[in-house]
Short mmCIF file of C-alpha atoms in Angstrom, two decimals:
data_model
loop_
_atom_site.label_atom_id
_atom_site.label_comp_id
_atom_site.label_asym_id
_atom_site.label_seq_id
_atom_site.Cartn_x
_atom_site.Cartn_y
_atom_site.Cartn_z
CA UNK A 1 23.77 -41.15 27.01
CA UNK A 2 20.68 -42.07 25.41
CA UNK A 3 18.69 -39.94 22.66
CA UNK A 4 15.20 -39.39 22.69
CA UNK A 5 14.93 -41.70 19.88
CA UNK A 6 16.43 -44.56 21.58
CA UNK A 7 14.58 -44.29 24.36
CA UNK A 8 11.13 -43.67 22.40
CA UNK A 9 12.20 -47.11 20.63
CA UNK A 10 12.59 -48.97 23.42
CA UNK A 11 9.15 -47.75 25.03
CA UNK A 12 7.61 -48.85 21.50
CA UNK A 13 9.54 -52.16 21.38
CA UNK A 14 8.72 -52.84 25.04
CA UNK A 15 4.66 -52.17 24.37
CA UNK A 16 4.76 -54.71 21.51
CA UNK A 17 6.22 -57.26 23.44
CA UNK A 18 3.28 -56.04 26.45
CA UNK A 19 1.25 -56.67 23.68
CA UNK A 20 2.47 -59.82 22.41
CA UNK A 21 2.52 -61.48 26.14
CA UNK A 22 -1.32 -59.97 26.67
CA UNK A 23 -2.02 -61.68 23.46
CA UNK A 24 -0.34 -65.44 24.41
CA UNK A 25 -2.42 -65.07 27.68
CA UNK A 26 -5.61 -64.62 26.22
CA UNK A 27 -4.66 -67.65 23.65
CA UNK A 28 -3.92 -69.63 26.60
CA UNK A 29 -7.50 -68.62 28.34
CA UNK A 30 -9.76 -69.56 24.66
CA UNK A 31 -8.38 -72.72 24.74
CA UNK A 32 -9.08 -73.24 28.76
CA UNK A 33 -12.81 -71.85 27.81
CA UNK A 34 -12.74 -74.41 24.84
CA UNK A 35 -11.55 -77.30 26.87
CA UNK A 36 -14.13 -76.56 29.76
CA UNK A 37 -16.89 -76.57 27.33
CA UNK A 38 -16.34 -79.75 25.86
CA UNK A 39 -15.94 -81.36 28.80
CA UNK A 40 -19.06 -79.56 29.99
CA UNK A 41 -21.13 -80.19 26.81
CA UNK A 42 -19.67 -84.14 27.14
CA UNK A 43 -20.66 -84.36 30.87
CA UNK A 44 -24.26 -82.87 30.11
CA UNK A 45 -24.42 -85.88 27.55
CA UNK A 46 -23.24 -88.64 29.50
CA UNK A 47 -25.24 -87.95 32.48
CA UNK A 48 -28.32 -87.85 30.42
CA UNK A 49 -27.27 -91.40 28.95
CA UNK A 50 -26.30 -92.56 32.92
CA UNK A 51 -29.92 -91.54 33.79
CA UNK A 52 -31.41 -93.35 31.64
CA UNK A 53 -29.75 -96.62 31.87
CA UNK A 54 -29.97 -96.24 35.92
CA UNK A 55 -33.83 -95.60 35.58
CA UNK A 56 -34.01 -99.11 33.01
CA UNK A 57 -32.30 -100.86 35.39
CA UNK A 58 -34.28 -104.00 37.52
CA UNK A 59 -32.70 -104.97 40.00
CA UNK A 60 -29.56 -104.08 42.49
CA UNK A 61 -26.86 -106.34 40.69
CA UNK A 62 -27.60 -104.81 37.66
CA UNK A 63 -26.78 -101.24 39.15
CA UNK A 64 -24.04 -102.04 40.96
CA UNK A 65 -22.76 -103.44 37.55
CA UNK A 66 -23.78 -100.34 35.82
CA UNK A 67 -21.82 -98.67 38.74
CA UNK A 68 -18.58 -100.38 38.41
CA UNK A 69 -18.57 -99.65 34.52
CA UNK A 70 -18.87 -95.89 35.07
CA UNK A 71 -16.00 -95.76 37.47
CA UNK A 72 -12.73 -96.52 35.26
CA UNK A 73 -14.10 -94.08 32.45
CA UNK A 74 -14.56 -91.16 34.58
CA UNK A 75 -10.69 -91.82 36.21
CA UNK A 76 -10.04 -91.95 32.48
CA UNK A 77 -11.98 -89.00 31.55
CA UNK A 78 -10.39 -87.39 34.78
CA UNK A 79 -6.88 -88.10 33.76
CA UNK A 80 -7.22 -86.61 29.88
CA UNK A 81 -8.35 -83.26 30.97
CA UNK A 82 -5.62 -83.23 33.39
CA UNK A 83 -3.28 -83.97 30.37
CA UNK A 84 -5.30 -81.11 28.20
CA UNK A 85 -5.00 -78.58 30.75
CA UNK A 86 -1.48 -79.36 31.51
CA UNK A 87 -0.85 -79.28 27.82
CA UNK A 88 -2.33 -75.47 27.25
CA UNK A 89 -0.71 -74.60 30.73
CA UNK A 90 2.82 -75.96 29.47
CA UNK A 91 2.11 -74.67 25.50
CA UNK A 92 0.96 -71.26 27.14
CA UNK A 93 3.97 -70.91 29.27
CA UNK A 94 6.58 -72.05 26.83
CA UNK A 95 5.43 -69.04 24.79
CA UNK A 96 5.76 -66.38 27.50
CA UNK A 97 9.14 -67.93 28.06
CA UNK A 98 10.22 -67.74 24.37
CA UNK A 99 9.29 -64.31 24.62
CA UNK A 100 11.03 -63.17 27.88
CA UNK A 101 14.09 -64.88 27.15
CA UNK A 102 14.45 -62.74 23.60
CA UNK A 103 13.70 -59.90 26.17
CA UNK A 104 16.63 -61.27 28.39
CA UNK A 105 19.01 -61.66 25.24
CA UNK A 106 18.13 -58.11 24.37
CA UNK A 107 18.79 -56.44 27.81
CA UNK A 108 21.72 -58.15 28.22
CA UNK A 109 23.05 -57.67 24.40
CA UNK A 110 21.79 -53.94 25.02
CA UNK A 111 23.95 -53.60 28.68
CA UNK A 112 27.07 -55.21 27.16
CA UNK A 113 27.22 -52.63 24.83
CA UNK A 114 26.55 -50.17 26.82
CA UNK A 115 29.50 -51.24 29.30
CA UNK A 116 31.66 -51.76 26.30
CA UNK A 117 31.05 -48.08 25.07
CA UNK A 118 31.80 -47.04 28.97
CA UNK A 119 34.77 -49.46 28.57
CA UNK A 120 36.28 -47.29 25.48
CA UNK A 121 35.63 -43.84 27.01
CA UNK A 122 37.28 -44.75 30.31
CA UNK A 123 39.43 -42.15 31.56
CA UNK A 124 43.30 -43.83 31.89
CA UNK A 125 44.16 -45.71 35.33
CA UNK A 126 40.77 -47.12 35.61
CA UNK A 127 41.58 -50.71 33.97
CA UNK A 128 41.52 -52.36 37.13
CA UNK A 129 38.02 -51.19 37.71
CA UNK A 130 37.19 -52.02 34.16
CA UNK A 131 38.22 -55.88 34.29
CA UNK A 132 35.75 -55.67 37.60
CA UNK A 133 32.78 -54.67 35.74
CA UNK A 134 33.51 -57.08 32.92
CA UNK A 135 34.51 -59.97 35.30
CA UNK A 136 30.89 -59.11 37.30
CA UNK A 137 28.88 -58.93 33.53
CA UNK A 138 30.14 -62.14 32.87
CA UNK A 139 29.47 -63.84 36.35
CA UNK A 140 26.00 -62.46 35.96
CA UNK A 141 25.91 -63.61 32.76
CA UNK A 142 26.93 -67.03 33.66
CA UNK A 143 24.35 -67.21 36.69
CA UNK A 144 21.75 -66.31 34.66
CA UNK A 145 22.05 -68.99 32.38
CA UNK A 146 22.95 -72.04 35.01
CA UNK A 147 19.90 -71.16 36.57
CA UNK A 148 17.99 -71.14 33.48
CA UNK A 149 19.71 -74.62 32.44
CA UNK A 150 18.06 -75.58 36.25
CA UNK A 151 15.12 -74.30 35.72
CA UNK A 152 14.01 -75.82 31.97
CA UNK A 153 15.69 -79.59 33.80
CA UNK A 154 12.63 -78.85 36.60
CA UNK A 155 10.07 -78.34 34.31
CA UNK A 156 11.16 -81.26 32.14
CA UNK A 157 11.25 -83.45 35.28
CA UNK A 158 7.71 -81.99 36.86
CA UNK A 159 6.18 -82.86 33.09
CA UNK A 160 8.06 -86.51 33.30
CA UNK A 161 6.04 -87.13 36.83
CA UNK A 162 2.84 -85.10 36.19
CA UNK A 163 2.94 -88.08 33.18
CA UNK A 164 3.77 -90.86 35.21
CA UNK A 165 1.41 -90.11 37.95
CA UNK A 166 -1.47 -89.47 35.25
CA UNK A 167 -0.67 -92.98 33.57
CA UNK A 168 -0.25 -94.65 37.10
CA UNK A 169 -3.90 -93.03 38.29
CA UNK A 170 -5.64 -94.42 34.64
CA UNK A 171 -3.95 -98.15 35.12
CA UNK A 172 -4.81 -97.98 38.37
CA UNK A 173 -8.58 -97.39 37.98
CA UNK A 174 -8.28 -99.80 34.89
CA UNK A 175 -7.15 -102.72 37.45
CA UNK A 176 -9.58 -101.75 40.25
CA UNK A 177 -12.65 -102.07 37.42
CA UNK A 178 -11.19 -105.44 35.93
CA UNK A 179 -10.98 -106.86 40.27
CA UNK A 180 -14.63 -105.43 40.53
CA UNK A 181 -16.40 -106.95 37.10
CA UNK A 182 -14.21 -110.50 37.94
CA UNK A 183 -15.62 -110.21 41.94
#
C-alpha cells in the first residue's frame, strides 16, 4: 500500500520531469527561431546583392549566366538548413528520449518491486500464480526493450538516408550547374 508520502513524491518527481520535458521543448523551439532568423536575415541579404547584380546586368547571356550561378547555391543553401533543422529535431528528440527512458527504468524498477513485495506476502499455494506474474514482468520486460533496440536501428537508418539523400540533392545540383556553365 502506498503512504501519502510516497505518493506526494512521486507527484513531485513526476512535475520535475513535466518540467524538465517543457523545458527541452522550448530549447528545441529557440534554436528553430534562431535558425529561421539567420536564414531569414541571410536571404534578406542575398536578395539585395541578386538585385543589384540583375539590374547591372546588359544583356540576356549575361543573366542567364547570373542565373545558372544562383541555382547550385540555393540547392546548397537548401540542403544545410535541412541538415540544421534535422540536427535540432534529432538533438531535441534524443533529449526527450533520455528523459522518458529514465522514466521507463523507474516505472519498471518501481513495479518490480512492488511485485516482489506482493511476491513475499503471498498467501501459501499461490506459487504457480506467482511464477505467472514474474514470467509476464519479464516478457514485458523483454518486449519493451526489443522494440526499443528496433526503434533506435530506425532512427539510425532514417538519419543514414535523410544524409544520403541531402548529399545526393547538393552533388546533384553541383553537376547540373557545372553541365549548364560548360553548355
Amino acid at each position: 500500500m502506498l503512504t501519502a508520502e510516497q505518493i506526494v513524491a512521486a507527484q513531485k518527481a513526476n512535475l520535475e520531469t513535466l518540467f524538465d520535458l517543457t523545458n527541452k521543448a522550448f530549447e528545441g523551439v529557440e534554436k528553430l527561431v534562431e535558425l529561421n532568423l539567420q536564414v531569414a536575415k541571410a536571404s534578406m541579404g542575398e536578395a539585395a546583392e541578386t538585385t543589384k547584380a540583375a539590374l547591372a546586368v546588359k544583356d540576356a547571356q549575361e543573366l542567364l549566366s547570373l542565373q545558372a550561378g544562383l541555382l547550385q547555391p540555393a540547392a546548397e543553401k537548401a540542403a544545410a538548413y535541412s541538415r540544421h533543422l534535422y540536427d535540432i529535431a534529432a538533438a531535441t528528440n534524443a533529449e526527450v528520449t533520455k528523459v522518458a527512458e529514465a522514466q521507463v527504468a523507474d516505472l519498471q524498477k518501481n513495479f518490480t518491486g512492488l511485485v516482489d513485495t506482493a511476491v513475499k506476502n503471498a498467501p501459501a499455494g499461490t506459487e504457480n500464480a506467482v511464477a505467472l506474474v514474474k514470467s509476464a514482468l519479464a516478457a514485458a520486460n523483454n518486449a519493451y526493450d526489443s522494440v526499443h533496440k528496433a526503434a533506435k536501428q530506425a532512427a539510425e537508418v532514417a538519419e543514414a538516408n535523410f544524409q544520403a539523400v541531402s548529399n545526393t540533392a547538393v552533388k546533384a545540383s553541383q553537376q547540373a550547374t557545372k553541365a549548364r556553365r560548360a553548355a
